[in-house]
């Protein structure tokens, strides 16, 4: 498990348990409250990169065995730290995920400052984050919902594919087919591959080889094997 709880001792880089307090440090002073998920009465503080999220832990404990294990650890007694308005000290958890990815997971699971009456067309960033973090944190319902959304566009049979445009949801770009191939590989959802790989074959060579940059700055690229499949497929199609 790649989640680590914070420690009240600033010189301990890899503590085993979360804590409700952290001594003032230069790094701590650089942390920013997330504008969407900093709830004054929240009972858990989760830190990703330089962003602090204050949220309700109940939905996280219910939906993710990984969060249940880490956020349910007992908190040290006698430590100083900020309190939420309910009077209890929130647990503090450091995670290795990007703030952008974590925000998408919270939007799927938790109430925030902006009510969501009806979901908009999902972006690739939202779907990708929900699948990748949901897969890692064992949030099965989010993973399945995201895969079902992709299956509406990346269909199993070419006979049901509208061939006018590359297959993709309304908010996706053409090069996001690369990410869908990687999602299919990671989750063993082979039904996404025929039209996702077809979408990759329709990219120019530079896009196909270099991939694209996700919203958190990381690079999304096909494996060497899938790049080879796409070049071979394009030659056969020609």
Tab-separated table of C-alpha atoms in Angstrom:
chain	number	residue	atom	x	y	z
A	1	UNK	CA	0.000	0.000	0.000
A	2	UNK	CA	1.494	3.303	-1.016
A	3	UNK	CA	-0.388	5.572	1.369
A	4	UNK	CA	1.524	6.937	4.327
A	5	UNK	CA	0.179	8.612	7.404
A	6	UNK	CA	1.787	11.804	8.639
A	7	UNK	CA	3.809	12.075	11.812
A	8	UNK	CA	4.120	14.733	14.515
A	9	UNK	CA	7.911	14.408	14.145
A	10	UNK	CA	9.134	16.405	11.130
A	11	UNK	CA	12.396	14.463	10.910
A	12	UNK	CA	10.725	11.064	10.409
A	13	UNK	CA	10.248	10.587	6.646
A	14	UNK	CA	8.351	7.283	6.706
A	15	UNK	CA	6.067	6.930	9.755
A	16	UNK	CA	3.701	3.997	10.146
A	17	UNK	CA	0.608	5.691	11.574
A	18	UNK	CA	-1.426	8.837	10.857
A	19	UNK	CA	-1.520	11.665	13.366
A	20	UNK	CA	-3.689	14.664	14.100
A	21	UNK	CA	-0.786	17.090	14.280
A	22	UNK	CA	2.349	18.197	12.537
A	23	UNK	CA	4.968	20.543	13.953
A	24	UNK	CA	5.320	23.798	11.980
A	25	UNK	CA	7.768	23.351	9.131
A	26	UNK	CA	8.583	25.261	5.990
A	27	UNK	CA	6.966	22.538	3.875
A	28	UNK	CA	3.794	22.641	5.984
A	29	UNK	CA	3.553	26.407	5.551
A	30	UNK	CA	3.514	25.926	1.770
A	31	UNK	CA	0.405	23.739	1.876
A	32	UNK	CA	-2.733	25.179	0.324
A	33	UNK	CA	-6.340	24.438	1.234
A	34	UNK	CA	-8.253	22.969	-1.688
A	35	UNK	CA	-10.924	25.519	-2.692
A	36	UNK	CA	-13.527	22.807	-3.334
A	37	UNK	CA	-12.800	20.247	-0.625
A	38	UNK	CA	-11.844	22.145	2.500
A	39	UNK	CA	-14.848	21.615	4.758
A	40	UNK	CA	-14.565	23.217	8.186
A	41	UNK	CA	-16.477	20.416	9.884
A	42	UNK	CA	-14.654	17.639	8.035
A	43	UNK	CA	-13.073	14.922	10.167
A	44	UNK	CA	-10.124	13.928	7.956
A	45	UNK	CA	-7.323	15.941	6.385
A	46	UNK	CA	-5.739	14.318	3.336
A	47	UNK	CA	-2.609	15.865	1.851
A	48	UNK	CA	-1.648	15.283	-1.782
A	49	UNK	CA	1.371	17.178	-3.053
A	50	UNK	CA	1.063	20.701	-1.652
A	51	UNK	CA	-2.739	20.610	-1.334
A	52	UNK	CA	-4.729	19.876	1.822
A	53	UNK	CA	-8.221	18.405	1.594
A	54	UNK	CA	-10.552	18.464	4.634
A	55	UNK	CA	-13.348	15.966	4.023
A	56	UNK	CA	-15.794	13.586	5.685
A	57	UNK	CA	-14.212	10.191	6.065
A	58	UNK	CA	-17.426	8.156	6.324
A	59	UNK	CA	-17.943	7.640	2.560
A	60	UNK	CA	-14.242	6.863	2.141
A	61	UNK	CA	-14.342	4.204	4.861
A	62	UNK	CA	-17.500	2.691	3.367
A	63	UNK	CA	-16.289	2.500	-0.218
A	64	UNK	CA	-12.544	1.822	0.032
A	65	UNK	CA	-10.892	-0.912	2.124
A	66	UNK	CA	-7.586	0.924	1.670
A	67	UNK	CA	-8.927	4.190	3.118
A	68	UNK	CA	-10.680	2.196	5.836
A	69	UNK	CA	-7.370	0.677	6.934
A	70	UNK	CA	-5.427	3.952	6.933
A	71	UNK	CA	-8.040	6.387	8.260
A	72	UNK	CA	-9.195	3.999	10.992
A	73	UNK	CA	-5.772	3.779	12.641
A	74	UNK	CA	-5.783	5.115	16.214
A	75	UNK	CA	-4.563	8.685	16.636
A	76	UNK	CA	-1.780	9.523	19.119
A	77	UNK	CA	-2.898	11.128	22.365
A	78	UNK	CA	-1.635	14.401	23.675
A	79	UNK	CA	-0.622	15.939	20.354
A	80	UNK	CA	-1.373	19.505	19.450
A	81	UNK	CA	-3.139	20.258	16.190
A	82	UNK	CA	-5.960	22.120	14.510
A	83	UNK	CA	-9.481	21.129	15.374
A	84	UNK	CA	-12.567	21.127	13.193
A	85	UNK	CA	-15.589	23.054	14.438
A	86	UNK	CA	-17.110	19.852	15.820
A	87	UNK	CA	-14.327	19.898	18.445
A	88	UNK	CA	-12.489	16.735	17.419
A	89	UNK	CA	-9.059	16.557	15.856
A	90	UNK	CA	-9.185	15.332	12.250
A	91	UNK	CA	-6.940	12.464	11.213
A	92	UNK	CA	-4.147	13.506	8.833
A	93	UNK	CA	-3.128	11.291	5.933
A	94	UNK	CA	-0.435	11.883	3.312
A	95	UNK	CA	-1.011	10.197	-0.061
A	96	UNK	CA	1.177	9.845	-3.142
A	97	UNK	CA	-1.651	10.665	-5.572
A	98	UNK	CA	-1.793	13.979	-7.412
A	99	UNK	CA	-4.268	16.614	-6.138
A	100	UNK	CA	-5.980	16.585	-9.535
A	101	UNK	CA	-6.637	12.825	-9.412
A	102	UNK	CA	-7.728	12.888	-5.790
A	103	UNK	CA	-10.183	15.721	-6.473
A	104	UNK	CA	-11.898	13.606	-9.140
A	105	UNK	CA	-12.286	10.726	-6.686
A	106	UNK	CA	-13.781	13.056	-4.076
A	107	UNK	CA	-16.225	14.453	-6.652
A	108	UNK	CA	-17.462	10.918	-7.246
A	109	UNK	CA	-17.769	10.010	-3.560
A	110	UNK	CA	-18.144	13.080	-1.361
A	111	UNK	CA	-20.202	16.236	-0.990
A	112	UNK	CA	-18.241	19.423	-1.600
A	113	UNK	CA	-18.791	23.170	-1.640
A	114	UNK	CA	-20.354	23.012	-5.123
A	115	UNK	CA	-23.549	20.892	-5.295
A	116	UNK	CA	-23.746	18.484	-8.233
A	117	UNK	CA	-27.354	18.034	-9.255
A	118	UNK	CA	-26.597	16.132	-12.466
A	119	UNK	CA	-23.245	14.989	-13.860
A	120	UNK	CA	-21.845	16.714	-16.932
A	121	UNK	CA	-20.208	14.767	-19.744
A	122	UNK	CA	-17.229	13.189	-18.032
A	123	UNK	CA	-13.769	14.365	-19.034
A	124	UNK	CA	-10.964	11.930	-19.726
A	125	UNK	CA	-9.204	13.252	-16.619
A	126	UNK	CA	-12.167	12.336	-14.434
A	127	UNK	CA	-12.627	8.861	-15.926
A	128	UNK	CA	-8.899	8.094	-15.878
A	129	UNK	CA	-8.453	9.222	-12.264
A	130	UNK	CA	-11.497	7.260	-11.098
A	131	UNK	CA	-10.269	4.079	-12.781
A	132	UNK	CA	-6.612	4.378	-11.745
A	133	UNK	CA	-7.189	5.442	-8.124
A	134	UNK	CA	-10.325	3.342	-7.801
A	135	UNK	CA	-8.369	0.305	-8.980
A	136	UNK	CA	-5.532	1.025	-6.555
A	137	UNK	CA	-7.756	1.853	-3.574
A	138	UNK	CA	-10.257	-0.938	-4.299
A	139	UNK	CA	-13.235	1.381	-4.904
A	140	UNK	CA	-14.942	-1.144	-7.133
A	141	UNK	CA	-18.167	0.772	-7.758
A	142	UNK	CA	-16.345	3.810	-9.160
A	143	UNK	CA	-14.177	1.639	-11.394
A	144	UNK	CA	-17.193	-0.211	-12.795
A	145	UNK	CA	-19.191	2.982	-13.401
A	146	UNK	CA	-16.237	4.502	-15.263
A	147	UNK	CA	-15.760	1.404	-17.409
A	148	UNK	CA	-19.475	1.291	-18.213
A	149	UNK	CA	-19.261	4.921	-19.338
A	150	UNK	CA	-16.389	4.099	-21.686
A	151	UNK	CA	-18.211	1.077	-23.104
A	152	UNK	CA	-20.955	3.347	-24.440
A	153	UNK	CA	-18.495	4.842	-26.953
A	154	UNK	CA	-15.687	2.285	-27.214
A	155	UNK	CA	-17.976	-0.522	-28.318
A	156	UNK	CA	-17.037	-4.174	-28.647
A	157	UNK	CA	-18.322	-4.636	-32.192
A	158	UNK	CA	-17.360	-2.486	-35.169
A	159	UNK	CA	-20.884	-3.071	-36.507
A	160	UNK	CA	-22.298	-0.805	-33.780
A	161	UNK	CA	-19.625	1.878	-34.108
A	162	UNK	CA	-20.555	5.157	-35.841
A	163	UNK	CA	-17.621	5.356	-38.238
A	164	UNK	CA	-17.915	9.050	-39.114
A	165	UNK	CA	-15.685	10.111	-36.238
A	166	UNK	CA	-13.162	8.334	-33.999
A	167	UNK	CA	-14.973	6.564	-31.162
A	168	UNK	CA	-14.956	8.708	-28.044
A	169	UNK	CA	-17.275	10.333	-25.472
A	170	UNK	CA	-18.298	13.970	-26.113
A	171	UNK	CA	-15.690	15.548	-23.811
A	172	UNK	CA	-12.773	13.361	-24.975
A	173	UNK	CA	-10.083	14.419	-27.451
A	174	UNK	CA	-8.922	12.084	-30.219
A	175	UNK	CA	-5.623	11.278	-28.471
A	176	UNK	CA	-7.470	10.145	-25.349
A	177	UNK	CA	-7.891	6.800	-27.129
A	178	UNK	CA	-4.335	6.159	-25.929
A	179	UNK	CA	-5.491	6.473	-22.339
A	180	UNK	CA	-8.477	4.225	-22.960
A	181	UNK	CA	-6.178	1.499	-24.289
A	182	UNK	CA	-4.085	1.793	-21.111
A	183	UNK	CA	-7.222	1.653	-18.941
A	184	UNK	CA	-8.351	-1.471	-20.795
A	185	UNK	CA	-4.954	-3.099	-20.251
A	186	UNK	CA	-4.844	-2.196	-16.550
A	187	UNK	CA	-8.347	-3.490	-15.789
A	188	UNK	CA	-8.352	-6.418	-18.265
A	189	UNK	CA	-11.382	-4.887	-20.001
A	190	UNK	CA	-10.626	-6.248	-23.458
A	191	UNK	CA	-13.994	-5.188	-24.911
A	192	UNK	CA	-12.674	-1.590	-25.042
A	193	UNK	CA	-9.643	-2.476	-27.141
A	194	UNK	CA	-10.973	-2.861	-30.726
A	195	UNK	CA	-12.337	0.658	-31.103
A	196	UNK	CA	-9.796	2.228	-28.726
A	197	UNK	CA	-6.938	0.846	-30.822
A	198	UNK	CA	-8.771	1.937	-33.962
A	199	UNK	CA	-8.893	5.455	-32.521
A	200	UNK	CA	-5.132	5.281	-31.917
A	201	UNK	CA	-4.556	4.153	-35.514
A	202	UNK	CA	-6.259	7.354	-36.683
A	203	UNK	CA	-3.733	9.585	-34.852
A	204	UNK	CA	-0.693	10.986	-36.625
A	205	UNK	CA	2.624	9.269	-35.924
A	206	UNK	CA	3.866	11.951	-33.514
A	207	UNK	CA	0.744	11.766	-31.347
A	208	UNK	CA	0.785	7.988	-31.436
A	209	UNK	CA	4.397	7.714	-30.255
A	210	UNK	CA	4.562	10.657	-27.829
A	211	UNK	CA	1.127	10.347	-26.250
A	212	UNK	CA	-0.259	13.303	-24.326
A	213	UNK	CA	0.100	15.070	-20.989
A	214	UNK	CA	-2.521	14.455	-18.302
A	215	UNK	CA	-3.856	17.369	-16.260
A	216	UNK	CA	-1.474	16.578	-13.385
A	217	UNK	CA	1.546	16.854	-15.704
A	218	UNK	CA	2.269	13.145	-16.061
A	219	UNK	CA	2.615	11.558	-19.486
A	220	UNK	CA	0.130	9.085	-20.948
A	221	UNK	CA	1.757	6.839	-23.567
A	222	UNK	CA	1.057	3.505	-25.177
A	223	UNK	CA	3.301	0.561	-24.456
A	224	UNK	CA	5.849	-0.290	-27.138
A	225	UNK	CA	3.797	-3.392	-27.976
A	226	UNK	CA	0.606	-1.395	-28.559
A	227	UNK	CA	2.452	1.234	-30.614
A	228	UNK	CA	3.699	-1.603	-32.822
A	229	UNK	CA	0.169	-3.001	-33.126
A	230	UNK	CA	-1.120	0.398	-34.250
A	231	UNK	CA	1.561	0.860	-36.913
A	232	UNK	CA	0.931	-2.659	-38.174
A	233	UNK	CA	-2.811	-2.043	-38.151
A	234	UNK	CA	-2.455	1.185	-40.097
A	235	UNK	CA	-0.350	-0.567	-42.743
A	236	UNK	CA	-2.955	-3.303	-43.107
A	237	UNK	CA	-5.778	-0.777	-43.329
A	238	UNK	CA	-3.932	1.161	-46.056
